[in-house]
mmCIF file of C-alpha atoms and ligand atoms in Angstrom:
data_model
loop_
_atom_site.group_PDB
_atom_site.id
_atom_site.type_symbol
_atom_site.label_atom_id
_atom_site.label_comp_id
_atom_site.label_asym_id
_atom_site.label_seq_id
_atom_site.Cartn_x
_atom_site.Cartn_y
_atom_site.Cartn_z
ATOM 1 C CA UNK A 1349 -25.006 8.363 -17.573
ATOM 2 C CA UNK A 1350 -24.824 8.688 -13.593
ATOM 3 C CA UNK A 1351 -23.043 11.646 -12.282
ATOM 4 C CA UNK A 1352 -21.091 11.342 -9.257
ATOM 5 C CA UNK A 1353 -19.506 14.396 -8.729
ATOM 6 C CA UNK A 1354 -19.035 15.667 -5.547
ATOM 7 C CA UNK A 1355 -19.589 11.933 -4.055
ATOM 8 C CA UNK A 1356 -16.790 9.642 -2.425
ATOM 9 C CA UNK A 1357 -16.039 5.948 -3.445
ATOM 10 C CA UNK A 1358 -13.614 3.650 -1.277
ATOM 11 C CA UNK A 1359 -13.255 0.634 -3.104
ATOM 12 C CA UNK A 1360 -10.679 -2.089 -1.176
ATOM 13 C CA UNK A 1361 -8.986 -4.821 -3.021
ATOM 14 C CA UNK A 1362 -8.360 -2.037 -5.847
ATOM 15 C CA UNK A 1363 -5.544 -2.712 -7.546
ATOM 16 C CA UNK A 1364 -7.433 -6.100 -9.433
ATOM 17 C CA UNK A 1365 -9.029 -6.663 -12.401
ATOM 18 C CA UNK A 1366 -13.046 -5.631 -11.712
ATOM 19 C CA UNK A 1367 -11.902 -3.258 -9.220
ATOM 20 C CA UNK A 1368 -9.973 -1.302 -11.096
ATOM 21 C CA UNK A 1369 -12.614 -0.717 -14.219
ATOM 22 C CA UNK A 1370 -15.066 -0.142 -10.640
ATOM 23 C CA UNK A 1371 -12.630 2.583 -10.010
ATOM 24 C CA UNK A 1372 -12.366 3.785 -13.466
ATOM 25 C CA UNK A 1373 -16.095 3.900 -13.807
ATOM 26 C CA UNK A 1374 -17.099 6.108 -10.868
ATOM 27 C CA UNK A 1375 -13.818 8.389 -11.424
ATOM 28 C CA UNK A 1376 -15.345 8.992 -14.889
ATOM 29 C CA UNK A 1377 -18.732 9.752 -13.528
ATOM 30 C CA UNK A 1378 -16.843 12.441 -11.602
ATOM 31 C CA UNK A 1379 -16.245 10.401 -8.206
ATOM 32 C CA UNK A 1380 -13.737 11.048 -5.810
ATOM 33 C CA UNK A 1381 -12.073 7.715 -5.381
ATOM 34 C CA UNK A 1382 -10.137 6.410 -1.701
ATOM 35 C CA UNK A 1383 -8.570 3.497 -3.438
ATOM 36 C CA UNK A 1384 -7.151 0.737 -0.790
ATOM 37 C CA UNK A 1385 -5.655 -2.798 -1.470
ATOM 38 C CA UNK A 1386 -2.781 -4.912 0.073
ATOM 39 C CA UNK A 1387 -0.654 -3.833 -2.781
ATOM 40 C CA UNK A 1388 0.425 -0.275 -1.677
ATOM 41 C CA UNK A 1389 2.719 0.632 -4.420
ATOM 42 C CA UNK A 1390 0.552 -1.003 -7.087
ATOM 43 C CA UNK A 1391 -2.904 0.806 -6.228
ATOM 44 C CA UNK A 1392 -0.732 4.238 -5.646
ATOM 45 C CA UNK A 1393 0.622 4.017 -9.419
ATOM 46 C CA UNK A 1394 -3.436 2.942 -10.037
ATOM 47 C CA UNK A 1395 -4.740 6.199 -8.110
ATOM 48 C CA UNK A 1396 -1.743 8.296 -10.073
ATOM 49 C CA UNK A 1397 -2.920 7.171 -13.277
ATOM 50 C CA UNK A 1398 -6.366 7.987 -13.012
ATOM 51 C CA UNK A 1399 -5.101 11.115 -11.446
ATOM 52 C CA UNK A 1400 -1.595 12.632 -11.333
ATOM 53 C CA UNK A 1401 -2.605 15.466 -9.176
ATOM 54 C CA UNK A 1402 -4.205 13.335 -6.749
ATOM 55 C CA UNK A 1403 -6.776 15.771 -5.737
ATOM 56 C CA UNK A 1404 -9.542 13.224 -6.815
ATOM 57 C CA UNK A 1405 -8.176 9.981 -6.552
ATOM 58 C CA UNK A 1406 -5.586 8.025 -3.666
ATOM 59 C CA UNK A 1407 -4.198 5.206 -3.344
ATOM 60 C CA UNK A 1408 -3.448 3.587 0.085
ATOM 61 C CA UNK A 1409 -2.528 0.113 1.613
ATOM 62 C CA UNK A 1410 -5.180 -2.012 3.710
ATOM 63 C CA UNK A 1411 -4.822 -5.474 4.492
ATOM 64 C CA UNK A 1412 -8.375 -6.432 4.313
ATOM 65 C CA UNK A 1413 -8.147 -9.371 6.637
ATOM 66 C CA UNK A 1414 -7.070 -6.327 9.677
ATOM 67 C CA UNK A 1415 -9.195 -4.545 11.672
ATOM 68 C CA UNK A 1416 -6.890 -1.608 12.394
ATOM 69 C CA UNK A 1417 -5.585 -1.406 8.728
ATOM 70 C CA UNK A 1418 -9.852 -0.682 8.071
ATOM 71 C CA UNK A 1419 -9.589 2.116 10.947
ATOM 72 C CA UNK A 1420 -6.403 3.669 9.572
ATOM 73 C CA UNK A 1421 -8.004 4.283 5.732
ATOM 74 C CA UNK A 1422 -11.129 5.041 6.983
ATOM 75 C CA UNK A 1423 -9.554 7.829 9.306
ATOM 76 C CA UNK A 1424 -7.368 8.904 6.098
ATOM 77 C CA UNK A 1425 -10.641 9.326 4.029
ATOM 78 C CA UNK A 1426 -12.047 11.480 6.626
ATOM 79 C CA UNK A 1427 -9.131 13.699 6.418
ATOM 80 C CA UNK A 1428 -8.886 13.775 3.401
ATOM 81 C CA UNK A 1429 -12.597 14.142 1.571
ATOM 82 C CA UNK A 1430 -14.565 14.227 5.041
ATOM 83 C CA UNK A 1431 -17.260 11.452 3.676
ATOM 84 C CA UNK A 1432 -17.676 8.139 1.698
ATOM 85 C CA UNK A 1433 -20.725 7.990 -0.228
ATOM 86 C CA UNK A 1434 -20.179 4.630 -1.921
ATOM 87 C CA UNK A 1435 -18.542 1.949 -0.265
ATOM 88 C CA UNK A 1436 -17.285 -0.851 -2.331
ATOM 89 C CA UNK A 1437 -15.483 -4.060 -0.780
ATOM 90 C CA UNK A 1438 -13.783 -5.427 -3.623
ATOM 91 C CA UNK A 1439 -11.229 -7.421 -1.867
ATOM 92 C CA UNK A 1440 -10.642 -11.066 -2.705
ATOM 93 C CA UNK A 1441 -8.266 -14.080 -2.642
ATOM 94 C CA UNK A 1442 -9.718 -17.555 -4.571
ATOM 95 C CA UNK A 1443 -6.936 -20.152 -4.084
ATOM 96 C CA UNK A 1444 -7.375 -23.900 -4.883
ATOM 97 C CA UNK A 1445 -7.655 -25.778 -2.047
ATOM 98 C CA UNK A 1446 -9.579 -29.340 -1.462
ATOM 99 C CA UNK A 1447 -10.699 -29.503 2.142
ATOM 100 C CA UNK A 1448 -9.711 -32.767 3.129
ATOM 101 C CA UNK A 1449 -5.939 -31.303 3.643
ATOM 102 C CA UNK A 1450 -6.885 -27.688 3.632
ATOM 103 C CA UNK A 1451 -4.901 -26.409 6.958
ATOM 104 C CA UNK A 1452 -5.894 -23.910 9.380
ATOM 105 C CA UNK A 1453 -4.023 -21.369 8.065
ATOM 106 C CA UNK A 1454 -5.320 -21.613 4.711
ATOM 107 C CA UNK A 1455 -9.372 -21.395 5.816
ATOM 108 C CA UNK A 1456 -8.611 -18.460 7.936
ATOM 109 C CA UNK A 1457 -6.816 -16.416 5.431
ATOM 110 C CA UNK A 1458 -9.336 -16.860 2.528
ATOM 111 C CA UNK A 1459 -12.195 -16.347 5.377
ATOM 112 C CA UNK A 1460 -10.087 -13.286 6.764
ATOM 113 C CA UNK A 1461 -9.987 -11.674 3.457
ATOM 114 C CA UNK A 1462 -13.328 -12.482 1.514
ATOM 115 C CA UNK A 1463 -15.401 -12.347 5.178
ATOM 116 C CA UNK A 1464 -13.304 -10.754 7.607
ATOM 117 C CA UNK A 1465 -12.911 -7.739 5.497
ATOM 118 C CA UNK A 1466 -16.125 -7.055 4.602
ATOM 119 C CA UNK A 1467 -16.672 -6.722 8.439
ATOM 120 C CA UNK A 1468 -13.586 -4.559 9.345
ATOM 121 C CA UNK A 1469 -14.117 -2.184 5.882
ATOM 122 C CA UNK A 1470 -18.315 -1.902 6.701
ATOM 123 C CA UNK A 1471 -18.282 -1.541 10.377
ATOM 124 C CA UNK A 1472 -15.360 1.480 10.168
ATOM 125 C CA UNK A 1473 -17.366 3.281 7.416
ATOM 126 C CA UNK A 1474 -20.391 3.592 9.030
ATOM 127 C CA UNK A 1475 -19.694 6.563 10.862
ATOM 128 C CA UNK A 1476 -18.512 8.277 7.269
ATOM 129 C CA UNK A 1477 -21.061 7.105 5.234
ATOM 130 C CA UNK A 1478 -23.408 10.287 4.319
ATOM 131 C CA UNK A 1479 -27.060 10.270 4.045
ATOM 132 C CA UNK A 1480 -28.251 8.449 0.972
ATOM 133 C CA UNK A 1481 -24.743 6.912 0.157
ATOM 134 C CA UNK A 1482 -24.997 2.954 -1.007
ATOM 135 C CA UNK A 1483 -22.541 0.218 -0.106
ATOM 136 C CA UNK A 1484 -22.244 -2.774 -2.831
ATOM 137 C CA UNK A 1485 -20.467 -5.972 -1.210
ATOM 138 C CA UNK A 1486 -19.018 -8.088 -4.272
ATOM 139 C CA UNK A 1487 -19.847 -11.490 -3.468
ATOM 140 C CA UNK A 1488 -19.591 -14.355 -5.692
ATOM 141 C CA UNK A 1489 -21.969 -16.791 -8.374
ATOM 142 C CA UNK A 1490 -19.850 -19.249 -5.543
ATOM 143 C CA UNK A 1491 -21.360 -17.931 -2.473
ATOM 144 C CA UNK A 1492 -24.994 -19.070 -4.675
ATOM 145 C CA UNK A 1493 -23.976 -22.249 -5.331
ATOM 146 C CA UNK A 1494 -20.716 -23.805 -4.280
ATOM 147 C CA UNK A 1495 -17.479 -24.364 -5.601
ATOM 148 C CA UNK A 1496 -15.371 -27.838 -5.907
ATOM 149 C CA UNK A 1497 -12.043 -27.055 -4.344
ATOM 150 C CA UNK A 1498 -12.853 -23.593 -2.753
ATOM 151 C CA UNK A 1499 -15.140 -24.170 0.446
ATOM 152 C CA UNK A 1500 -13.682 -21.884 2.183
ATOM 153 C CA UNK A 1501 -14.488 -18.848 -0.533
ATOM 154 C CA UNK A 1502 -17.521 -20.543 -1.178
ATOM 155 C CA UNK A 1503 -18.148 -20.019 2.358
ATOM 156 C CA UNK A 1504 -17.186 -16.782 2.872
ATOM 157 C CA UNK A 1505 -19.152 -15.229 0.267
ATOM 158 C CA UNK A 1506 -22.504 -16.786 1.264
ATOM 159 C CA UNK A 1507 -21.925 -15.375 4.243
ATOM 160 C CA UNK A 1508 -21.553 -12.161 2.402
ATOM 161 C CA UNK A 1509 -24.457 -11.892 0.944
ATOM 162 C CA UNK A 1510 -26.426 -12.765 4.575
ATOM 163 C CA UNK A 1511 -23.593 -10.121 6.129
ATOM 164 C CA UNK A 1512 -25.400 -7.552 3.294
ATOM 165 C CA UNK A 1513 -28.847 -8.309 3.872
ATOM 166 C CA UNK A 1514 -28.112 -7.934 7.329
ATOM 167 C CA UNK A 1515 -26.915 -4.966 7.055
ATOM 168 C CA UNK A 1516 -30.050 -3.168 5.271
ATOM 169 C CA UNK A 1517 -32.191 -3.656 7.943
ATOM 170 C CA UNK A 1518 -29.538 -2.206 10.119
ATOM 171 C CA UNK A 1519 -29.039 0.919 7.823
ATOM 172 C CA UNK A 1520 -32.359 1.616 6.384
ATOM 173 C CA UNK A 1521 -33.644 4.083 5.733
ATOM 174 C CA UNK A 1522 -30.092 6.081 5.548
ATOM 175 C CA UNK A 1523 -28.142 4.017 3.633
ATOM 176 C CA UNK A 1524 -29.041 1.126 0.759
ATOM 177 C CA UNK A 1525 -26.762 -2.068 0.829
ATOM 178 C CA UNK A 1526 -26.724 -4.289 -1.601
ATOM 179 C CA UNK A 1527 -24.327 -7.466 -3.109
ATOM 180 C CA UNK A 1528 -23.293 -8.067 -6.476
ATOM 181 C CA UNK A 1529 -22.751 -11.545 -7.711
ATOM 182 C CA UNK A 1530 -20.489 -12.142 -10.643
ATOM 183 C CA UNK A 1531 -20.198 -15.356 -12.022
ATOM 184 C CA UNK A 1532 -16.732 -15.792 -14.155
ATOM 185 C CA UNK A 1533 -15.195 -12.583 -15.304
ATOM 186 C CA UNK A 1534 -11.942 -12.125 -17.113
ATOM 187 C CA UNK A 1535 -9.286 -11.338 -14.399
ATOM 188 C CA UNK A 1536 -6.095 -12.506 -12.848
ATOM 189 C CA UNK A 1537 -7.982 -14.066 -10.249
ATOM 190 C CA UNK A 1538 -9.535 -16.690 -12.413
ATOM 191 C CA UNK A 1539 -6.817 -17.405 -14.736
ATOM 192 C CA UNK A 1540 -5.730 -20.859 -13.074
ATOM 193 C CA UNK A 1541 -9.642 -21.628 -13.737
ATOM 194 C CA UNK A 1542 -9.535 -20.471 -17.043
ATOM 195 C CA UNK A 1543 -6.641 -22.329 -18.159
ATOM 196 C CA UNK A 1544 -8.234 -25.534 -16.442
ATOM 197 C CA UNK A 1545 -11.966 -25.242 -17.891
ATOM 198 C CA UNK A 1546 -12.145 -21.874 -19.883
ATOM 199 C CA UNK A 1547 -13.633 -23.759 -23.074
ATOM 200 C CA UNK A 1548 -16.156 -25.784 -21.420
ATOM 201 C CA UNK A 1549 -17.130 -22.968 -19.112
ATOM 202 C CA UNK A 1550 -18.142 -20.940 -21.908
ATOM 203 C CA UNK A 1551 -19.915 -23.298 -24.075
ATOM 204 C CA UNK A 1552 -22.008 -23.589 -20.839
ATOM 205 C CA UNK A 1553 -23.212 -20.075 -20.889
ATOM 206 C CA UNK A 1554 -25.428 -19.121 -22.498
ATOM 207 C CA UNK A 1555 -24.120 -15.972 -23.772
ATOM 208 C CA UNK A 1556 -21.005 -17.926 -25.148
ATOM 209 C CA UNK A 1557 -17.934 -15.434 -23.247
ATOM 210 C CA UNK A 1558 -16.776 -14.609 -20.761
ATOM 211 C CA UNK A 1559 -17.495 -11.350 -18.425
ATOM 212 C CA UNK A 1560 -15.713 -8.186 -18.471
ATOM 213 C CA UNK A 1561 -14.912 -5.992 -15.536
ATOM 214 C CA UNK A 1562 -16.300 -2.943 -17.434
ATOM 215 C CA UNK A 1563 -20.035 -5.626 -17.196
ATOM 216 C CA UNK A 1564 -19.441 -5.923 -12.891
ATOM 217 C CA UNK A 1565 -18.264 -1.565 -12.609
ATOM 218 C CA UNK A 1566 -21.451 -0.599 -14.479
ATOM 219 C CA UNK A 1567 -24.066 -2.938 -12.456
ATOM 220 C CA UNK A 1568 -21.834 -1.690 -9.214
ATOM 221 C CA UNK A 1569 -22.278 2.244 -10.751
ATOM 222 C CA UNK A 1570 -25.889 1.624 -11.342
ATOM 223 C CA UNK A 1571 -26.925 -0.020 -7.411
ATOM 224 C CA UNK A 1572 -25.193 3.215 -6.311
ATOM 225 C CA UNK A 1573 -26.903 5.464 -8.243
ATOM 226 C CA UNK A 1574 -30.165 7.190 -7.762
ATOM 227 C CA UNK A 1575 -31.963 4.369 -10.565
ATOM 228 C CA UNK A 1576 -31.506 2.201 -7.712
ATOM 229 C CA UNK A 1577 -33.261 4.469 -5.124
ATOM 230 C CA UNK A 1578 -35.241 1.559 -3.798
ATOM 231 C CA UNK A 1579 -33.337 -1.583 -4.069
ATOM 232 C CA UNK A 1580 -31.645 -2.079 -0.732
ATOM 233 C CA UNK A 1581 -30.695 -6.017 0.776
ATOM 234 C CA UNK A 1582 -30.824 -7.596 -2.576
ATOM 235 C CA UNK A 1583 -28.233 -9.158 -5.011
ATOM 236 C CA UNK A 1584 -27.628 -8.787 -8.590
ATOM 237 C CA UNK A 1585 -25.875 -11.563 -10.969
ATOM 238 C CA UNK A 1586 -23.401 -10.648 -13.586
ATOM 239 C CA UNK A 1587 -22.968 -14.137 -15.081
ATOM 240 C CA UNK A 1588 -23.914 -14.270 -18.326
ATOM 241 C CA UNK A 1589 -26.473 -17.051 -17.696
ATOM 242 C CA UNK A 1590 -24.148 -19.583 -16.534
ATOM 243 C CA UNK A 1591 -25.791 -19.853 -12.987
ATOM 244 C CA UNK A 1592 -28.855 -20.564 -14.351
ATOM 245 C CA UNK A 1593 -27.728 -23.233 -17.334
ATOM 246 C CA UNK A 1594 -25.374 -25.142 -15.206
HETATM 247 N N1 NAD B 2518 -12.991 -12.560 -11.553
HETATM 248 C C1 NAD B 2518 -14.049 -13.295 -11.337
HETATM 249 O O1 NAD B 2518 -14.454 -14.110 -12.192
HETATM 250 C C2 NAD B 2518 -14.830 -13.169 -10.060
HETATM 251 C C3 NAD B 2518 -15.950 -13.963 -9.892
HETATM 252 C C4 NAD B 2518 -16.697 -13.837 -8.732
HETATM 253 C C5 NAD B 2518 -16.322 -12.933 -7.750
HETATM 254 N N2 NAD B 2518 -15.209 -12.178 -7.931
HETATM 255 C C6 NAD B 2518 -14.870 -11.258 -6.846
HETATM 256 O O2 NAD B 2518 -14.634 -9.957 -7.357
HETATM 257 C C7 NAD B 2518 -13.707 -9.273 -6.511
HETATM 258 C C8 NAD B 2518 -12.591 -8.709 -7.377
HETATM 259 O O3 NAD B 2518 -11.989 -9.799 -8.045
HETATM 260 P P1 NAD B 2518 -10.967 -9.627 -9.245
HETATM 261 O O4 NAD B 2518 -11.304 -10.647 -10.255
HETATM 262 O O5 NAD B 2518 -10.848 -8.196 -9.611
HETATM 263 O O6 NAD B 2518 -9.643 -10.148 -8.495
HETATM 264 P P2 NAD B 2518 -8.111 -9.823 -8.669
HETATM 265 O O7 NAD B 2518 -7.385 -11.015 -8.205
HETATM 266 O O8 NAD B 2518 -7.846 -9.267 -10.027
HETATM 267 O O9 NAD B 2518 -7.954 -8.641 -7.596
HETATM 268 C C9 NAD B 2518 -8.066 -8.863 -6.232
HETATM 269 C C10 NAD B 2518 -7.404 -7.686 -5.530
HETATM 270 O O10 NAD B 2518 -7.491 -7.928 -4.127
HETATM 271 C C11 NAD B 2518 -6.242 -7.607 -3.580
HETATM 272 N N3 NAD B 2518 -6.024 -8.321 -2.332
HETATM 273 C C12 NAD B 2518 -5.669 -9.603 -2.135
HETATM 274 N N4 NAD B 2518 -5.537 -9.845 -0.826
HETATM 275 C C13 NAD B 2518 -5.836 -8.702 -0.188
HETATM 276 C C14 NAD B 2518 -5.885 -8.313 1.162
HETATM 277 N N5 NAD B 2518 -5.542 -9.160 2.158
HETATM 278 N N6 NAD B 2518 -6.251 -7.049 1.459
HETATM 279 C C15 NAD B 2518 -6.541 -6.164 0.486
HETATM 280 N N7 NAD B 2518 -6.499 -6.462 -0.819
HETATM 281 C C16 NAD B 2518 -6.155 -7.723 -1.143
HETATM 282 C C17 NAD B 2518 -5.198 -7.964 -4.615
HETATM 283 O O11 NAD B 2518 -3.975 -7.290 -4.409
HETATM 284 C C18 NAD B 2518 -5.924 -7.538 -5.895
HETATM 285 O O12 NAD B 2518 -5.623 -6.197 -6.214
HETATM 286 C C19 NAD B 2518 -13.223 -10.291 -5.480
HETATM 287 O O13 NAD B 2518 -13.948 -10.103 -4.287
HETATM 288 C C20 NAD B 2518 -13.586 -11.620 -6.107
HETATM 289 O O14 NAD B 2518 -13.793 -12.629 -5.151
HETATM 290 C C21 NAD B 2518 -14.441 -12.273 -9.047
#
């Protein structure tokens, strides 16, 4: 088992299915946790459950897709732990969409969120993040390959991972970035998916389930954690296979 404590998480997009057994996972390894997501009331009951006293875990709105809403957290982490050591951009919307009537509006809010946001969260941490803290970008088994009827998420998380590789060379040797690829994981996010192609999908991989967020948290705890001391720009999978297979 890591041990976090004394160290500083802020996760974004918190309030959803792998982000909240993220959360879970580094409050348990003794984390403090700045928990953001769109959903203000929803990831403030989140932080109050994991902690009633709130001493070691918040919960605050940011619209990933804003710039300012990035400054504003960031600004209320400093105030209120004075650091980030982890930095995890969980953040994502995966809507249906074929591109031949996708409209503007629709490619710039998926882009905003899943790309965007990574930008705005990264860029207004830097000047937090303490020496030898680790950000993780969650990225997507999509952003490897492609995905029928979501080129603009597809999109956006390729450039995610190129965003995190990026971003090593700009941070070494202070901080270690890395990306974290999961492939299809039980959430709300994939349910339309799942209710479309959840048999076939799992007969494809080759470990015959699906993913739980509990599989993406610990792979997230572990490229934070001293194991990982020198991994930095890379990607892990979390996919059970299925990239591989199909
Ligand atoms: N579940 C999967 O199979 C899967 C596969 C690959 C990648 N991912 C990625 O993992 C991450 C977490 O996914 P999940 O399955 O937990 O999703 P989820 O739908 O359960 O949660 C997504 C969270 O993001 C929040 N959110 C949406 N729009 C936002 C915005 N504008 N600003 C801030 N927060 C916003 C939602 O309120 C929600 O709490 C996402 O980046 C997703 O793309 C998930």
């Amino acid at each position: 088992m890591f041990d976090f404590s004394g160290k500083v998480l802020f996760l974004t997009g918190a309030n959803g299915g792998i982000t909240r057994a993220i959360a879970k996972t580094f409050f348990e390894l003794g984390a403090s946790c700045v928990l953001t997501d769109l959903d203000e009331d929803g990831v403030r009951d989140f932080a109050k459950s994991l902690d009633a006293s709130g001493s070691r875990a918040i919960g605050l709105r940011q619209d990933a897709a804003k710039s300012g809403d990035a400054d504003n957290a960031m600004a209320e982490a400093k105030d209120r732990f004075g650091k980030i050591d982890y930095l995890v951009t969980g953040a994502g919307l995966y809507r249906d969409q074929m591109i031949h009537d996708m409209t503007d509006a629709q490619w710039h809010q998926t882009i905003g969120i899943n790309l965007d946001g990574v930008f705005y969260t990264c860029r207004a941490a830097i000047p937090l993040l303490a020496e030898g803290g680790s950000i993780v970008n969650i990225a997507s088994m999509a952003g490897h390959r492609g995905s029928f009827m979501h080129t603009h998420y597809a999109s956006a998380k390729g450039a995610v991972l190129t965003f995190s590789r990026s971003l090593a060379l700009e941070l070494a040797p202070r901080i270690r970035v890395n990306a974290v690829s999961p492939g299809l994981i039980e959430t709300p996010l994939v349910q339309p998916l799942l209710a479309a192609r959840g048999p076939s999908l799992i007969e494809l991989t080759p470990l015959k389930r699906l993913g739980q967020p509990e599989e993406v948290a610990h792979t997230v705890a572990y490229l934070c954690s001293d194991w990982a001391s020198f991994i930095t720009g890379e990607t892990i999978h979390v996919n059970g296979g299925l990239y591989i297979a199909s």
